[in-house]
Amino acid sequence: MPSISTLAFAAVVTAFALGHIAVFVLGADRGVVADLLALTYSTMLPIGCGAPLLDGGAWRMRLGAVATTFVAMSAITHLTWEAGWLVFREAIAASPTAPWAYSWWAYIDGGDTRYAQPDNTLLVVMEGLSVCNGVLGASALGLYASGGRYAPLGVLGMMAMAVVHLYSVALYYATELIDGLPSVGDSVFDLGFKFILANAPWLVFPPVVIVWGIGNPSLSPIAVADRSRLCSAAAALNGVIIIAIDSPLVTSNCINCINCANCSGKLRQ
């Protein structure tokens, strides 16, 4: 059965596909559809990122699942929607009724009209920073998931990504608020869902990534050395040594992992 996170993220992708059909095939009101899309992604993205907390297992492992899920979601968003806007921003601004540009205009309509201004220097810089942050997050997640000696670099990379998020989102909110919200619709829905909640995951989950990273035993040289020796012993005994899930030795640095029956390699994650 698919996880809650998978279902939540699938709902966002499906909503955009159905939104295109509703507007450009069925002739539905684009404003109403944009509101429904905003309601979907502003609720499903936080649910998708936070759902791993409901899973079983140790608290530290669940926190790690939340952190890595957010990093993956964020990297995908940066390298698709935001990178697309950065590259095609002039064409997007000139094509408010084009089907191919609706993925961006669904957010621009009431969410933030700055995205309809391709010469907005501050926004261009912020989105460029986000795309670079997406590359960093994807690379860090890959290093961490691969395990081994480079996993600590993955943890540090994800923590760095989280710090950049806190800065960029704070700047994103603050510049609009200080200017008096000129680019956001004046309705409660536009302000509450399209502007605040839609961007809230990048303000709420980065601290989770940082807290998880600080406590991650993969950054402890002692834990790395002890885990390596323990797993070498386990390999010699064909995996008969059982490692407790809550053990501080359970890190992503088992360079001699044999994928034994105790966890089938899952404890490396």
mmCIF file of C-alpha atoms in Angstrom:
data_model
loop_
_atom_site.group_PDB
_atom_site.id
_atom_site.type_symbol
_atom_site.label_atom_id
_atom_site.label_comp_id
_atom_site.label_asym_id
_atom_site.label_seq_id
_atom_site.Cartn_x
_atom_site.Cartn_y
_atom_site.Cartn_z
ATOM 1 C CA MET A 1 0.000 0.000 0.000
ATOM 2 C CA PRO A 2 1.403 3.447 -0.895
ATOM 3 C CA SER A 3 2.555 5.566 2.009
ATOM 4 C CA ILE A 4 0.754 8.728 3.100
ATOM 5 C CA SER A 5 3.632 10.785 1.725
ATOM 6 C CA THR A 6 3.383 9.110 -1.673
ATOM 7 C CA LEU A 7 -0.374 9.675 -1.823
ATOM 8 C CA ALA A 8 -0.027 13.318 -0.776
ATOM 9 C CA PHE A 9 2.601 14.130 -3.399
ATOM 10 C CA ALA A 10 0.684 12.168 -6.031
ATOM 11 C CA ALA A 11 -2.371 14.291 -5.213
ATOM 12 C CA VAL A 12 -0.404 17.454 -6.037
ATOM 13 C CA VAL A 13 0.802 16.126 -9.392
ATOM 14 C CA THR A 14 -2.667 14.819 -10.252
ATOM 15 C CA ALA A 15 -4.289 18.120 -9.279
ATOM 16 C CA PHE A 16 -2.136 20.054 -11.738
ATOM 17 C CA ALA A 17 -2.915 17.586 -14.523
ATOM 18 C CA LEU A 18 -6.649 17.762 -13.817
ATOM 19 C CA GLY A 19 -6.426 21.539 -13.553
ATOM 20 C CA HIS A 20 -5.049 21.764 -17.083
ATOM 21 C CA ILE A 21 -7.866 19.571 -18.367
ATOM 22 C CA ALA A 22 -10.517 21.536 -16.482
ATOM 23 C CA VAL A 23 -9.364 24.915 -17.800
ATOM 24 C CA PHE A 24 -8.291 24.159 -21.356
ATOM 25 C CA VAL A 25 -10.560 21.239 -22.269
ATOM 26 C CA LEU A 26 -13.687 21.718 -20.182
ATOM 27 C CA GLY A 27 -13.560 25.510 -20.080
ATOM 28 C CA ALA A 28 -13.716 25.832 -16.291
ATOM 29 C CA ASP A 29 -13.056 29.174 -14.639
ATOM 30 C CA ARG A 30 -9.279 29.468 -14.264
ATOM 31 C CA GLY A 31 -9.584 31.452 -11.042
ATOM 32 C CA VAL A 32 -11.655 28.762 -9.360
ATOM 33 C CA VAL A 33 -9.319 26.037 -10.583
ATOM 34 C CA ALA A 34 -6.312 27.999 -9.338
ATOM 35 C CA ASP A 35 -7.939 28.200 -5.898
ATOM 36 C CA LEU A 36 -8.539 24.442 -5.854
ATOM 37 C CA LEU A 37 -4.940 23.812 -6.872
ATOM 38 C CA ALA A 38 -3.700 26.147 -4.141
ATOM 39 C CA LEU A 39 -5.845 24.334 -1.595
ATOM 40 C CA THR A 40 -4.342 21.037 -2.742
ATOM 41 C CA TYR A 41 -0.643 21.869 -2.742
ATOM 42 C CA SER A 42 -0.748 24.090 0.349
ATOM 43 C CA THR A 43 -2.166 21.190 2.373
ATOM 44 C CA MET A 44 -0.698 18.119 0.675
ATOM 45 C CA LEU A 45 2.934 19.271 0.662
ATOM 46 C CA PRO A 46 3.090 19.690 4.472
ATOM 47 C CA ILE A 47 1.204 16.418 4.946
ATOM 48 C CA GLY A 48 3.536 14.591 2.584
ATOM 49 C CA CYS A 49 6.649 15.873 4.339
ATOM 50 C CA GLY A 50 5.364 15.347 7.872
ATOM 51 C CA ALA A 51 3.672 11.967 7.410
ATOM 52 C CA PRO A 52 6.794 9.881 8.254
ATOM 53 C CA LEU A 53 6.401 11.014 11.866
ATOM 54 C CA LEU A 54 3.408 8.675 12.044
ATOM 55 C CA ASP A 55 5.460 5.636 11.057
ATOM 56 C CA GLY A 56 6.775 3.130 13.554
ATOM 57 C CA GLY A 57 10.337 2.990 14.773
ATOM 58 C CA ALA A 58 12.600 5.155 16.850
ATOM 59 C CA TRP A 59 11.981 8.889 17.027
ATOM 60 C CA ARG A 60 15.375 9.670 15.508
ATOM 61 C CA MET A 61 14.680 7.479 12.499
ATOM 62 C CA ARG A 62 11.253 9.058 11.956
ATOM 63 C CA LEU A 63 12.768 12.525 12.210
ATOM 64 C CA GLY A 64 15.335 11.502 9.626
ATOM 65 C CA ALA A 65 12.581 10.280 7.322
ATOM 66 C CA VAL A 66 10.839 13.658 7.591
ATOM 67 C CA ALA A 67 14.096 15.475 6.870
ATOM 68 C CA THR A 68 15.014 13.419 3.809
ATOM 69 C CA THR A 69 11.445 13.504 2.459
ATOM 70 C CA PHE A 70 11.408 17.287 2.668
ATOM 71 C CA VAL A 71 14.825 17.578 1.028
ATOM 72 C CA ALA A 72 13.691 15.337 -1.841
ATOM 73 C CA MET A 73 10.415 17.241 -2.332
ATOM 74 C CA SER A 74 12.191 20.578 -2.158
ATOM 75 C CA ALA A 75 14.914 19.599 -4.616
ATOM 76 C CA ILE A 76 12.333 18.358 -7.129
ATOM 77 C CA THR A 77 10.364 21.604 -6.797
ATOM 78 C CA HIS A 78 13.471 23.748 -7.260
ATOM 79 C CA LEU A 79 14.705 21.814 -10.273
ATOM 80 C CA THR A 80 11.332 21.724 -12.059
ATOM 81 C CA TRP A 81 8.857 24.530 -11.283
ATOM 82 C CA GLU A 82 11.370 27.160 -10.168
ATOM 83 C CA ALA A 83 14.069 26.277 -12.690
ATOM 84 C CA GLY A 84 11.417 26.344 -15.403
ATOM 85 C CA TRP A 85 10.308 29.808 -14.357
ATOM 86 C CA LEU A 86 13.897 31.035 -14.212
ATOM 87 C CA VAL A 87 14.655 29.861 -17.749
ATOM 88 C CA PHE A 88 11.315 30.693 -19.400
ATOM 89 C CA ARG A 89 10.145 33.621 -17.234
ATOM 90 C CA GLU A 90 9.776 36.046 -20.143
ATOM 91 C CA ALA A 91 7.768 33.580 -22.214
ATOM 92 C CA ILE A 92 5.643 32.676 -19.181
ATOM 93 C CA ALA A 93 4.844 36.331 -18.487
ATOM 94 C CA ALA A 94 3.820 36.806 -22.117
ATOM 95 C CA SER A 95 1.611 33.681 -22.196
ATOM 96 C CA PRO A 96 -1.013 33.971 -19.432
ATOM 97 C CA THR A 97 -3.555 31.927 -21.398
ATOM 98 C CA ALA A 98 -1.219 29.296 -22.857
ATOM 99 C CA PRO A 99 -1.747 25.736 -21.605
ATOM 100 C CA TRP A 100 1.989 25.098 -21.242
ATOM 101 C CA ALA A 101 2.363 28.104 -18.899
ATOM 102 C CA TYR A 102 -0.601 27.323 -16.661
ATOM 103 C CA SER A 103 1.498 25.508 -14.053
ATOM 104 C CA TRP A 104 3.021 28.896 -13.219
ATOM 105 C CA TRP A 105 -0.033 31.071 -13.811
ATOM 106 C CA ALA A 106 -2.083 28.918 -11.454
ATOM 107 C CA TYR A 107 0.162 30.313 -8.711
ATOM 108 C CA ILE A 108 0.472 33.817 -10.165
ATOM 109 C CA ASP A 109 -3.323 34.240 -10.185
ATOM 110 C CA GLY A 110 -3.771 35.572 -6.663
ATOM 111 C CA GLY A 111 -0.655 33.947 -5.255
ATOM 112 C CA ASP A 112 2.195 36.261 -6.207
ATOM 113 C CA THR A 113 2.135 38.473 -9.289
ATOM 114 C CA ARG A 114 5.889 39.035 -8.999
ATOM 115 C CA TYR A 115 6.243 35.848 -11.044
ATOM 116 C CA ALA A 116 4.598 37.710 -13.931
ATOM 117 C CA GLN A 117 7.459 40.237 -13.820
ATOM 118 C CA PRO A 118 10.457 38.631 -15.567
ATOM 119 C CA ASP A 119 12.630 41.683 -14.859
ATOM 120 C CA ASN A 120 12.114 41.525 -11.082
ATOM 121 C CA THR A 121 15.788 41.358 -10.132
ATOM 122 C CA LEU A 122 15.244 40.297 -6.526
ATOM 123 C CA LEU A 123 12.968 37.417 -7.499
ATOM 124 C CA VAL A 124 15.346 36.275 -10.237
ATOM 125 C CA VAL A 125 18.217 36.186 -7.746
ATOM 126 C CA MET A 126 16.095 34.361 -5.157
ATOM 127 C CA GLU A 127 14.949 31.750 -7.657
ATOM 128 C CA GLY A 128 18.486 31.326 -8.938
ATOM 129 C CA LEU A 129 19.569 30.684 -5.367
ATOM 130 C CA SER A 130 16.737 28.176 -4.979
ATOM 131 C CA VAL A 131 17.815 26.262 -8.081
ATOM 132 C CA CYS A 132 21.394 26.089 -6.787
ATOM 133 C CA ASN A 133 19.990 24.948 -3.467
ATOM 134 C CA GLY A 134 18.056 22.239 -5.272
ATOM 135 C CA VAL A 135 21.253 20.943 -6.864
ATOM 136 C CA LEU A 136 22.903 20.968 -3.440
ATOM 137 C CA GLY A 137 19.994 19.119 -1.838
ATOM 138 C CA ALA A 138 19.787 16.463 -4.550
ATOM 139 C CA SER A 139 23.537 15.870 -4.396
ATOM 140 C CA ALA A 140 23.541 15.723 -0.596
ATOM 141 C CA LEU A 141 20.622 13.307 -0.545
ATOM 142 C CA GLY A 142 22.414 11.070 -3.014
ATOM 143 C CA LEU A 143 25.574 11.026 -0.900
ATOM 144 C CA TYR A 144 23.605 10.237 2.239
ATOM 145 C CA ALA A 145 21.527 7.503 0.628
ATOM 146 C CA SER A 146 24.619 5.830 -0.790
ATOM 147 C CA GLY A 147 26.013 5.318 2.728
ATOM 148 C CA GLY A 148 29.696 4.766 3.279
ATOM 149 C CA ARG A 149 32.324 7.350 3.974
ATOM 150 C CA TYR A 150 30.567 10.155 2.094
ATOM 151 C CA ALA A 151 27.322 9.982 4.079
ATOM 152 C CA PRO A 152 28.453 12.650 6.599
ATOM 153 C CA LEU A 153 28.958 15.042 3.679
ATOM 154 C CA GLY A 154 25.384 14.302 2.663
ATOM 155 C CA VAL A 155 24.107 15.213 6.122
ATOM 156 C CA LEU A 156 26.127 18.435 6.137
ATOM 157 C CA GLY A 157 24.886 19.269 2.644
ATOM 158 C CA MET A 158 21.250 18.846 3.659
ATOM 159 C CA MET A 159 21.829 21.012 6.726
ATOM 160 C CA ALA A 160 23.390 23.694 4.522
ATOM 161 C CA MET A 161 20.397 23.488 2.196
ATOM 162 C CA ALA A 162 18.073 23.994 5.174
ATOM 163 C CA VAL A 163 19.960 27.091 6.331
ATOM 164 C CA VAL A 164 19.699 28.643 2.861
ATOM 165 C CA HIS A 165 15.958 27.909 2.853
ATOM 166 C CA LEU A 166 15.429 29.777 6.102
ATOM 167 C CA TYR A 167 17.202 32.813 4.680
ATOM 168 C CA SER A 168 15.520 32.811 1.267
ATOM 169 C CA VAL A 169 11.978 32.198 2.543
ATOM 170 C CA ALA A 170 12.360 34.841 5.252
ATOM 171 C CA LEU A 171 13.496 37.258 2.537
ATOM 172 C CA TYR A 172 10.611 36.193 0.294
ATOM 173 C CA TYR A 173 8.019 36.853 2.993
ATOM 174 C CA ALA A 174 9.643 39.975 4.433
ATOM 175 C CA THR A 175 10.068 41.887 1.170
ATOM 176 C CA GLU A 176 6.404 41.417 0.291
ATOM 177 C CA LEU A 177 5.135 42.216 3.785
ATOM 178 C CA ILE A 178 7.265 45.352 4.117
ATOM 179 C CA ASP A 179 6.000 46.600 0.741
ATOM 180 C CA GLY A 180 2.397 46.112 1.915
ATOM 181 C CA LEU A 181 1.541 42.908 0.000
ATOM 182 C CA PRO A 182 1.148 44.600 -3.405
ATOM 183 C CA SER A 183 1.702 41.358 -5.331
ATOM 184 C CA VAL A 184 -0.732 39.128 -3.422
ATOM 185 C CA GLY A 185 -4.495 38.926 -3.801
ATOM 186 C CA ASP A 186 -6.414 40.762 -1.083
ATOM 187 C CA SER A 187 -8.701 37.867 -0.157
ATOM 188 C CA VAL A 188 -8.123 35.731 2.921
ATOM 189 C CA PHE A 189 -7.730 32.684 0.687
ATOM 190 C CA ASP A 190 -5.095 34.297 -1.531
ATOM 191 C CA LEU A 191 -3.068 35.525 1.422
ATOM 192 C CA GLY A 192 -3.590 32.527 3.691
ATOM 193 C CA PHE A 193 -3.285 29.618 1.285
ATOM 194 C CA LYS A 194 -1.541 30.818 -1.877
ATOM 195 C CA PHE A 195 1.059 33.004 -0.207
ATOM 196 C CA ILE A 196 1.573 31.828 3.386
ATOM 197 C CA LEU A 197 0.694 28.115 3.553
ATOM 198 C CA ALA A 198 2.017 27.287 0.083
ATOM 199 C CA ASN A 199 5.480 28.464 1.119
ATOM 200 C CA ALA A 200 5.305 27.446 4.787
ATOM 201 C CA PRO A 201 7.023 24.035 4.341
ATOM 202 C CA TRP A 202 10.251 25.862 3.471
ATOM 203 C CA LEU A 203 10.037 27.687 6.782
ATOM 204 C CA VAL A 204 8.791 24.832 8.991
ATOM 205 C CA PHE A 205 10.827 21.821 7.859
ATOM 206 C CA PRO A 206 14.355 23.285 7.520
ATOM 207 C CA PRO A 207 14.698 23.459 11.343
ATOM 208 C CA VAL A 208 13.748 19.766 11.414
ATOM 209 C CA VAL A 209 16.569 19.011 8.980
ATOM 210 C CA ILE A 210 19.023 21.007 11.084
ATOM 211 C CA VAL A 211 17.990 19.364 14.377
ATOM 212 C CA TRP A 212 18.169 15.913 12.800
ATOM 213 C CA GLY A 213 21.563 16.662 11.292
ATOM 214 C CA ILE A 214 23.027 17.946 14.550
ATOM 215 C CA GLY A 215 22.031 14.739 16.314
ATOM 216 C CA ASN A 216 22.922 12.422 13.448
ATOM 217 C CA PRO A 217 25.550 9.948 14.678
ATOM 218 C CA SER A 218 27.103 9.782 11.223
ATOM 219 C CA LEU A 219 28.860 13.042 12.111
ATOM 220 C CA SER A 220 30.487 11.448 15.155
ATOM 221 C CA PRO A 221 33.983 10.056 14.376
ATOM 222 C CA ILE A 222 33.706 7.657 17.326
ATOM 223 C CA ALA A 223 30.373 6.287 16.142
ATOM 224 C CA VAL A 224 31.732 5.834 12.621
ATOM 225 C CA ALA A 225 34.756 3.873 13.840
ATOM 226 C CA ASP A 226 32.721 1.721 16.236
ATOM 227 C CA ARG A 227 30.058 1.008 13.622
ATOM 228 C CA SER A 228 32.687 -0.011 11.088
ATOM 229 C CA ARG A 229 34.266 -2.463 13.532
ATOM 230 C CA LEU A 230 30.875 -3.843 14.586
ATOM 231 C CA CYS A 231 29.734 -4.438 11.027
ATOM 232 C CA SER A 232 33.051 -6.038 10.133
ATOM 233 C CA ALA A 233 32.440 -8.470 12.988
ATOM 234 C CA ALA A 234 28.875 -9.036 11.819
ATOM 235 C CA ALA A 235 30.110 -9.809 8.327
ATOM 236 C CA ALA A 236 32.573 -12.339 9.703
ATOM 237 C CA LEU A 237 29.729 -14.087 11.551
ATOM 238 C CA ASN A 238 27.361 -14.002 8.577
ATOM 239 C CA GLY A 239 25.186 -11.343 10.187
ATOM 240 C CA VAL A 240 24.272 -13.149 13.408
ATOM 241 C CA ILE A 241 24.925 -10.007 15.449
ATOM 242 C CA ILE A 242 21.640 -8.151 15.962
ATOM 243 C CA ILE A 243 21.915 -4.342 16.022
ATOM 244 C CA ALA A 244 19.236 -2.595 18.082
ATOM 245 C CA ILE A 245 17.337 0.024 16.092
ATOM 246 C CA ASP A 246 17.806 2.588 18.863
ATOM 247 C CA SER A 247 21.531 1.909 19.114
ATOM 248 C CA PRO A 248 23.751 4.964 18.584
ATOM 249 C CA LEU A 249 25.795 2.732 16.303
ATOM 250 C CA VAL A 250 22.999 2.672 13.741
ATOM 251 C CA THR A 251 24.274 5.265 11.273
ATOM 252 C CA SER A 252 24.590 5.654 7.540
ATOM 253 C CA ASN A 253 28.318 4.933 7.707
ATOM 254 C CA CYS A 254 28.407 1.152 7.724
ATOM 255 C CA ILE A 255 30.925 0.793 4.935
ATOM 256 C CA ASN A 256 30.866 -2.983 5.365
ATOM 257 C CA CYS A 257 27.093 -3.430 5.372
ATOM 258 C CA ILE A 258 26.197 -6.947 4.245
ATOM 259 C CA ASN A 259 22.436 -6.374 3.968
ATOM 260 C CA CYS A 260 21.813 -9.098 6.529
ATOM 261 C CA ALA A 261 18.337 -10.314 7.455
ATOM 262 C CA ASN A 262 18.187 -8.045 10.496
ATOM 263 C CA CYS A 263 17.470 -4.937 8.446
ATOM 264 C CA SER A 264 18.282 -5.741 4.794
ATOM 265 C CA GLY A 265 20.309 -2.565 4.648
ATOM 266 C CA LYS A 266 17.394 -0.340 5.706
ATOM 267 C CA LEU A 267 19.186 0.895 8.809
ATOM 268 C CA ARG A 268 21.662 2.682 6.576
ATOM 269 C CA GLN A 269 18.936 5.144 5.583
#
